[in-house]
PDB file of C-alpha atoms in Angstrom:
ATOM      1  CA  MET A   1     128.500 -64.035 -40.982  1.00 62.00           C
ATOM      2  CA  THR A   2     128.673 -64.876 -44.679  1.00 76.00           C
ATOM      3  CA  SER A   3     130.088 -68.261 -45.685  1.00 86.00           C
ATOM      4  CA  PRO A   4     132.932 -68.410 -48.170  1.00 94.00           C
ATOM      5  CA  LEU A   5     131.926 -68.784 -51.805  1.00 96.00           C
ATOM      6  CA  HIS A   6     133.252 -71.847 -53.645  1.00 97.00           C
ATOM      7  CA  LEU A   7     133.506 -71.893 -57.418  1.00 98.00           C
ATOM      8  CA  ILE A   8     134.710 -74.443 -59.961  1.00 98.00           C
ATOM      9  CA  ALA A   9     135.725 -73.115 -63.370  1.00 98.00           C
ATOM     10  CA  HIS A  10     136.128 -75.510 -66.298  1.00 98.00           C
ATOM     11  CA  ILE A  11     138.259 -73.861 -68.970  1.00 98.00           C
ATOM     12  CA  ASP A  12     138.479 -75.703 -72.279  1.00 98.00           C
ATOM     13  CA  ALA A  13     141.296 -74.781 -74.660  1.00 98.00           C
ATOM     14  CA  GLN A  14     141.044 -74.955 -78.424  1.00 98.00           C
ATOM     15  CA  PRO A  15     143.133 -77.773 -79.959  1.00 98.00           C
ATOM     16  CA  GLY A  16     146.762 -76.687 -80.199  1.00 98.00           C
ATOM     17  CA  GLN A  17     146.291 -73.916 -77.621  1.00 98.00           C
ATOM     18  CA  ALA A  18     146.674 -75.793 -74.317  1.00 98.00           C
ATOM     19  CA  GLU A  19     150.226 -74.619 -73.614  1.00 98.00           C
ATOM     20  CA  ALA A  20     149.399 -70.958 -74.253  1.00 97.00           C
ATOM     21  CA  VAL A  21     146.237 -71.204 -72.161  1.00 98.00           C
ATOM     22  CA  GLU A  22     148.128 -72.875 -69.319  1.00 98.00           C
ATOM     23  CA  ALA A  23     150.788 -70.151 -69.322  1.00 97.00           C
ATOM     24  CA  ALA A  24     148.118 -67.433 -69.240  1.00 97.00           C
ATOM     25  CA  LEU A  25     146.218 -69.209 -66.461  1.00 98.00           C
ATOM     26  CA  ARG A  26     149.399 -69.490 -64.389  1.00 98.00           C
ATOM     27  CA  GLU A  27     149.792 -65.698 -64.645  1.00 96.00           C
ATOM     28  CA  LEU A  28     146.146 -65.266 -63.652  1.00 97.00           C
ATOM     29  CA  VAL A  29     146.672 -67.520 -60.610  1.00 98.00           C
ATOM     30  CA  ALA A  30     149.627 -65.472 -59.392  1.00 96.00           C
ATOM     31  CA  ALA A  31     147.723 -62.190 -59.653  1.00 97.00           C
ATOM     32  CA  SER A  32     144.453 -63.553 -58.257  1.00 98.00           C
ATOM     33  CA  ARG A  33     146.012 -65.092 -55.158  1.00 98.00           C
ATOM     34  CA  SER A  34     147.146 -61.631 -54.065  1.00 97.00           C
ATOM     35  CA  GLU A  35     143.584 -60.280 -53.984  1.00 98.00           C
ATOM     36  CA  PRO A  36     142.331 -59.586 -50.443  1.00 95.00           C
ATOM     37  CA  GLY A  37     139.161 -61.700 -50.785  1.00 97.00           C
ATOM     38  CA  CYS A  38     140.861 -64.732 -52.338  1.00 98.00           C
ATOM     39  CA  LEU A  39     141.067 -67.741 -50.020  1.00 98.00           C
ATOM     40  CA  GLN A  40     141.955 -70.341 -52.687  1.00 98.00           C
ATOM     41  CA  TYR A  41     142.795 -70.159 -56.400  1.00 98.00           C
ATOM     42  CA  ASP A  42     144.232 -73.457 -57.599  1.00 99.00           C
ATOM     43  CA  LEU A  43     144.808 -74.521 -61.198  1.00 99.00           C
ATOM     44  CA  HIS A  44     144.457 -78.160 -62.274  1.00 99.00           C
ATOM     45  CA  ARG A  45     144.387 -80.053 -65.563  1.00 98.00           C
ATOM     46  CA  ASP A  46     141.854 -82.792 -66.260  1.00 98.00           C
ATOM     47  CA  ARG A  47     143.775 -86.087 -66.392  1.00 98.00           C
ATOM     48  CA  ALA A  48     141.354 -87.461 -68.996  1.00 98.00           C
ATOM     49  CA  ASP A  49     141.306 -84.347 -71.229  1.00 98.00           C
ATOM     50  CA  ALA A  50     144.539 -82.385 -71.732  1.00 97.00           C
ATOM     51  CA  LEU A  51     142.591 -79.459 -73.198  1.00 99.00           C
ATOM     52  CA  ARG A  52     140.519 -78.969 -70.015  1.00 99.00           C
ATOM     53  CA  PHE A  53     141.758 -76.913 -67.100  1.00 99.00           C
ATOM     54  CA  VAL A  54     139.911 -76.753 -63.797  1.00 99.00           C
ATOM     55  CA  MET A  55     140.223 -73.858 -61.389  1.00 98.00           C
ATOM     56  CA  LEU A  56     139.152 -74.430 -57.778  1.00 98.00           C
ATOM     57  CA  GLU A  57     138.363 -71.096 -56.197  1.00 98.00           C
ATOM     58  CA  THR A  58     137.243 -69.962 -52.767  1.00 98.00           C
ATOM     59  CA  TRP A  59     136.298 -66.345 -52.149  1.00 98.00           C
ATOM     60  CA  ARG A  60     135.508 -64.594 -48.887  1.00 97.00           C
ATOM     61  CA  ASP A  61     132.039 -63.666 -50.200  1.00 95.00           C
ATOM     62  CA  ASP A  62     130.081 -62.626 -53.301  1.00 94.00           C
ATOM     63  CA  ALA A  63     131.595 -59.150 -53.186  1.00 96.00           C
ATOM     64  CA  ALA A  64     135.129 -60.583 -53.305  1.00 97.00           C
ATOM     65  CA  LEU A  65     134.238 -62.644 -56.388  1.00 96.00           C
ATOM     66  CA  ALA A  66     132.660 -59.615 -58.055  1.00 96.00           C
ATOM     67  CA  ALA A  67     135.786 -57.571 -57.282  1.00 97.00           C
ATOM     68  CA  HIS A  68     137.943 -60.337 -58.797  1.00 97.00           C
ATOM     69  CA  GLN A  69     135.878 -60.381 -61.978  1.00 96.00           C
ATOM     70  CA  ALA A  70     136.375 -56.616 -62.296  1.00 97.00           C
ATOM     71  CA  THR A  71     140.182 -56.723 -61.957  1.00 97.00           C
ATOM     72  CA  THR A  72     142.458 -55.805 -64.829  1.00 96.00           C
ATOM     73  CA  HIS A  73     144.172 -59.204 -64.795  1.00 96.00           C
ATOM     74  CA  TYR A  74     140.865 -61.120 -64.977  1.00 95.00           C
ATOM     75  CA  ARG A  75     139.553 -58.960 -67.811  1.00 95.00           C
ATOM     76  CA  HIS A  76     142.894 -59.114 -69.628  1.00 93.00           C
ATOM     77  CA  PHE A  77     142.809 -62.919 -69.593  1.00 93.00           C
ATOM     78  CA  GLY A  78     139.426 -62.968 -71.347  1.00 90.00           C
ATOM     79  CA  ASP A  79     140.329 -60.227 -73.815  1.00 91.00           C
ATOM     80  CA  ALA A  80     143.775 -61.577 -74.697  1.00 92.00           C
ATOM     81  CA  HIS A  81     143.090 -65.308 -74.657  1.00 92.00           C
ATOM     82  CA  GLY A  82     139.383 -65.723 -75.352  1.00 92.00           C
ATOM     83  CA  SER A  83     140.046 -66.864 -78.926  1.00 96.00           C
ATOM     84  CA  ARG A  84     142.215 -69.702 -77.571  1.00 97.00           C
ATOM     85  CA  LEU A  85     139.297 -71.053 -75.550  1.00 98.00           C
ATOM     86  CA  LYS A  86     136.611 -73.460 -76.652  1.00 98.00           C
ATOM     87  CA  GLY A  87     134.510 -72.545 -73.637  1.00 97.00           C
ATOM     88  CA  VAL A  88     134.345 -71.717 -69.948  1.00 97.00           C
ATOM     89  CA  THR A  89     131.809 -73.061 -67.454  1.00 98.00           C
ATOM     90  CA  LEU A  90     131.520 -71.574 -63.972  1.00 96.00           C
ATOM     91  CA  THR A  91     129.797 -73.554 -61.219  1.00 98.00           C
ATOM     92  CA  LEU A  92     128.990 -71.753 -57.971  1.00 97.00           C
ATOM     93  CA  LEU A  93     128.608 -74.140 -55.065  1.00 96.00           C
ATOM     94  CA  GLU A  94     126.471 -73.916 -51.958  1.00 88.00           C
ATOM     95  CA  HIS A  95     128.163 -75.546 -48.967  1.00 84.00           C
ATOM     96  CA  LEU A  96     125.761 -77.932 -47.236  1.00 87.00           C
ATOM     97  CA  ALA A  97     127.787 -79.932 -44.730  1.00 85.00           C
TER      98      ALA A  97
END
C-alpha cells in the first residue's frame, strides 16, 4: 500500500498583490478539495510575512498529485495569477514516524 503524499507549498505574493492572491488561492482550495485523491488542502498565511501563503496538502499518492497538477483549476491559477507571485516553493515530504 502506498503512503499518502504530503506537500508544503510556499506561495509568495508580489507587494500589493496579497489580497488578489489570497482570493485566487481560496478558489483553488475549493476546487482542489473536491478532487478524488485530495486528503487535505489547507491554506494558511505566514504570521511573520503577510505576503507569504502556505498550503498544506496531503494526496492519496503521487498519481493523485500529478492529476491535481493537470487540472484546469490548477493550471488556471498559474496562468492567471503568475505575475502576482514573487515565487512558489514546493516541498515534498517523506513520512518517517
